GROMACS .gro file of C-alpha atoms in nm:
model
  122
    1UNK     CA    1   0.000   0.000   0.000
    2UNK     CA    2   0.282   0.218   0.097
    3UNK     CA    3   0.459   0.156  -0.226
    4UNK     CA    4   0.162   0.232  -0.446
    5UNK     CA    5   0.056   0.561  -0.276
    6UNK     CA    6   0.395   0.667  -0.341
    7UNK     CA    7   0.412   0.551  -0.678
    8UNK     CA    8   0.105   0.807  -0.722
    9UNK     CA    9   0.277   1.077  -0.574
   10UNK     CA   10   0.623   1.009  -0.775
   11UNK     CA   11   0.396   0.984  -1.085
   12UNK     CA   12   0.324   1.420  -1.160
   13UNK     CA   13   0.748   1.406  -1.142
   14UNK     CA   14   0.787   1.145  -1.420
   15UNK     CA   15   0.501   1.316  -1.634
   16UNK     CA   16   0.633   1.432  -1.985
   17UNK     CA   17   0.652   1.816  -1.948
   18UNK     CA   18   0.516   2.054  -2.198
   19UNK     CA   19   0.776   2.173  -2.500
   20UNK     CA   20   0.762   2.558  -2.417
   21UNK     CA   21   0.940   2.745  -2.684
   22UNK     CA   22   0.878   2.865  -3.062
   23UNK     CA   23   0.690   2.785  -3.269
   24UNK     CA   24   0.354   2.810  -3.108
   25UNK     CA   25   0.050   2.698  -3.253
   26UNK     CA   26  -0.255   2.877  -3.096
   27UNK     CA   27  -0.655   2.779  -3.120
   28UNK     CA   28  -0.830   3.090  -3.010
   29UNK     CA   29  -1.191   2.986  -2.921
   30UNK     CA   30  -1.303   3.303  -2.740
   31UNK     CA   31  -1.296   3.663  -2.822
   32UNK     CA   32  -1.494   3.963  -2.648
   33UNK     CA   33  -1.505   4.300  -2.751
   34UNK     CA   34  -1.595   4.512  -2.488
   35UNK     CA   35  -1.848   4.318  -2.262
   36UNK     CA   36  -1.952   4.084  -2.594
   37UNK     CA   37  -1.808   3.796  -2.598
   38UNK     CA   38  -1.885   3.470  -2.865
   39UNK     CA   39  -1.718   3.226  -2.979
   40UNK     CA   40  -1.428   3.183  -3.242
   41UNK     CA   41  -1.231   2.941  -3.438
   42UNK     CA   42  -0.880   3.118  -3.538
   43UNK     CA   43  -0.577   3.034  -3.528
   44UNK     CA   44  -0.275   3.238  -3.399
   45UNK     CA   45   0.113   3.089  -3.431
   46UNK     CA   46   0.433   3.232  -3.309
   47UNK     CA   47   0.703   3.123  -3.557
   48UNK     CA   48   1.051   3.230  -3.629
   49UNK     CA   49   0.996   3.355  -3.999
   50UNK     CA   50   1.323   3.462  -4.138
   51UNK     CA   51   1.651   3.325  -4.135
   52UNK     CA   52   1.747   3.582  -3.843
   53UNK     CA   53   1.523   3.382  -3.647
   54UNK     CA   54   1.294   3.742  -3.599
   55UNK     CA   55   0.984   3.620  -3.438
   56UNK     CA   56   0.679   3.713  -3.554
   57UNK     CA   57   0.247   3.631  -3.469
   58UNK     CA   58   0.052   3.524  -3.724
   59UNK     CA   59  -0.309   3.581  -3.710
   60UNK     CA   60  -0.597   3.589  -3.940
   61UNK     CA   61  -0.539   4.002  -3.939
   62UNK     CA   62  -0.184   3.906  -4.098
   63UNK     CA   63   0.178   3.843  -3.960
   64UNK     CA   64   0.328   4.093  -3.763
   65UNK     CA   65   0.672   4.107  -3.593
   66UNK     CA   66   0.724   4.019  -3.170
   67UNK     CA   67   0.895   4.053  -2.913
   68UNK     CA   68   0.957   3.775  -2.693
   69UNK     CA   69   0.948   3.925  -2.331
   70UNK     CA   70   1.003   3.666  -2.142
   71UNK     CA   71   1.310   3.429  -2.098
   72UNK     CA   72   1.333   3.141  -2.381
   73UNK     CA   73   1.186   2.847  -2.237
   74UNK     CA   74   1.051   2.979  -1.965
   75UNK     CA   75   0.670   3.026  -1.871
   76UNK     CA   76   0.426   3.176  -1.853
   77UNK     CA   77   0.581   3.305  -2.248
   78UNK     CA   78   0.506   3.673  -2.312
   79UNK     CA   79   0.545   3.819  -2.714
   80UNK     CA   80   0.404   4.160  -2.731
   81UNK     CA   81   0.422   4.390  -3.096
   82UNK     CA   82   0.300   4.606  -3.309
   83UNK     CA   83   0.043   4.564  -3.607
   84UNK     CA   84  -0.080   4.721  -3.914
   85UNK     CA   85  -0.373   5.014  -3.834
   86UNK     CA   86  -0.221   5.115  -3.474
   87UNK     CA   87  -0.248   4.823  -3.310
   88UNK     CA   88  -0.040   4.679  -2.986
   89UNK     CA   89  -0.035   4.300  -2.943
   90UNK     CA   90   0.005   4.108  -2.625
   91UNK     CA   91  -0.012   3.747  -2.625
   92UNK     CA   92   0.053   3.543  -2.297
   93UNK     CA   93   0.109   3.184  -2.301
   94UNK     CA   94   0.039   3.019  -1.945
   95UNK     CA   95   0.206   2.716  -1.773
   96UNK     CA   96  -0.062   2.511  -1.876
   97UNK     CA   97  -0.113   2.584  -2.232
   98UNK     CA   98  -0.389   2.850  -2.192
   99UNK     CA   99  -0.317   3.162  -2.387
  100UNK     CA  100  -0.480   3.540  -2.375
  101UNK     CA  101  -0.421   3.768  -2.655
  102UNK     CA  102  -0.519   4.141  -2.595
  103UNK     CA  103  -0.516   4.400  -2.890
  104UNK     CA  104  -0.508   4.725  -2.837
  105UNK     CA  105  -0.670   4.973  -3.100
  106UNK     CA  106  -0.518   5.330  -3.097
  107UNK     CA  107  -0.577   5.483  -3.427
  108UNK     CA  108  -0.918   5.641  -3.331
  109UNK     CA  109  -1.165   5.595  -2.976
  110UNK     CA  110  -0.960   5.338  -2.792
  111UNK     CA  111  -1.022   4.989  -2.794
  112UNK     CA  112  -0.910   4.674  -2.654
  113UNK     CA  113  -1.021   4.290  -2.782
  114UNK     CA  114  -0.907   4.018  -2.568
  115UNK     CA  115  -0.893   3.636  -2.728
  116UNK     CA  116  -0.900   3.290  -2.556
  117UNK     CA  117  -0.774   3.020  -2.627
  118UNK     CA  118  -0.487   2.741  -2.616
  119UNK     CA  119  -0.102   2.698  -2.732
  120UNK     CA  120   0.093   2.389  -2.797
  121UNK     CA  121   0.451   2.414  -2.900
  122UNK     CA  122   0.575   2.234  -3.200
   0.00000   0.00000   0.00000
């Protein structure tokens, strides 16, 4: 009994641990706008596109180049930018693969649309 109680406590340890660096592949699932929220099926990626290994988010808006702000292989991930029409991207990747992507409008009344969703690292 001993044995298999700490066989089930050894067993988290031994679990295969999530890859957490580029690329990311991201199903959003969510998105609000203000206080409206419905649901979505987009996908967002992180990838290295260029052979100076530049990051960059790719989105159904377009790609636009990131940031990676925090450590490499370290989460939570953090990639924030900049995109075509005054926009700021934020995109944070959590421990367990859940991911929250705010844009920020600025080129007229200010605006911010959060998305939902999940990240799994190729």
């Amino acid at each position: 009994m001993r044995v298999a109680r700490a066989l089930c406590l050894l067993a988290p340890a031994f679990a295969p641990s999530p890859a957490i660096a580029e690329p990311w592949t991201c199903e959003m699932t969510v998105i609000c706008q203000n206080l409206d929220c419905h649901a979505v099926d987009d996908t967002y990626q992180i990838i290295a596109a260029d052979h100076a290994g530049d990051l960059f988010l790719t989105s159904p808006a377009g790609d636009h180049p990131v940031t990676r702000l925090t450590a490499r292989g370290a989460l939570p991930a953090a990639y924030a930018g900049a995109g075509d029409a005054a926009l700021g991207e934020l995109i944070t990747i959590l421990d367990d693969g859940r991911a929250l992507l705010s844009i920020h409008g600025y080129d007229g009344p200010a605006r911010t649309t959060t998305v939902f969703g999940t990240c799994l690292s190729q």
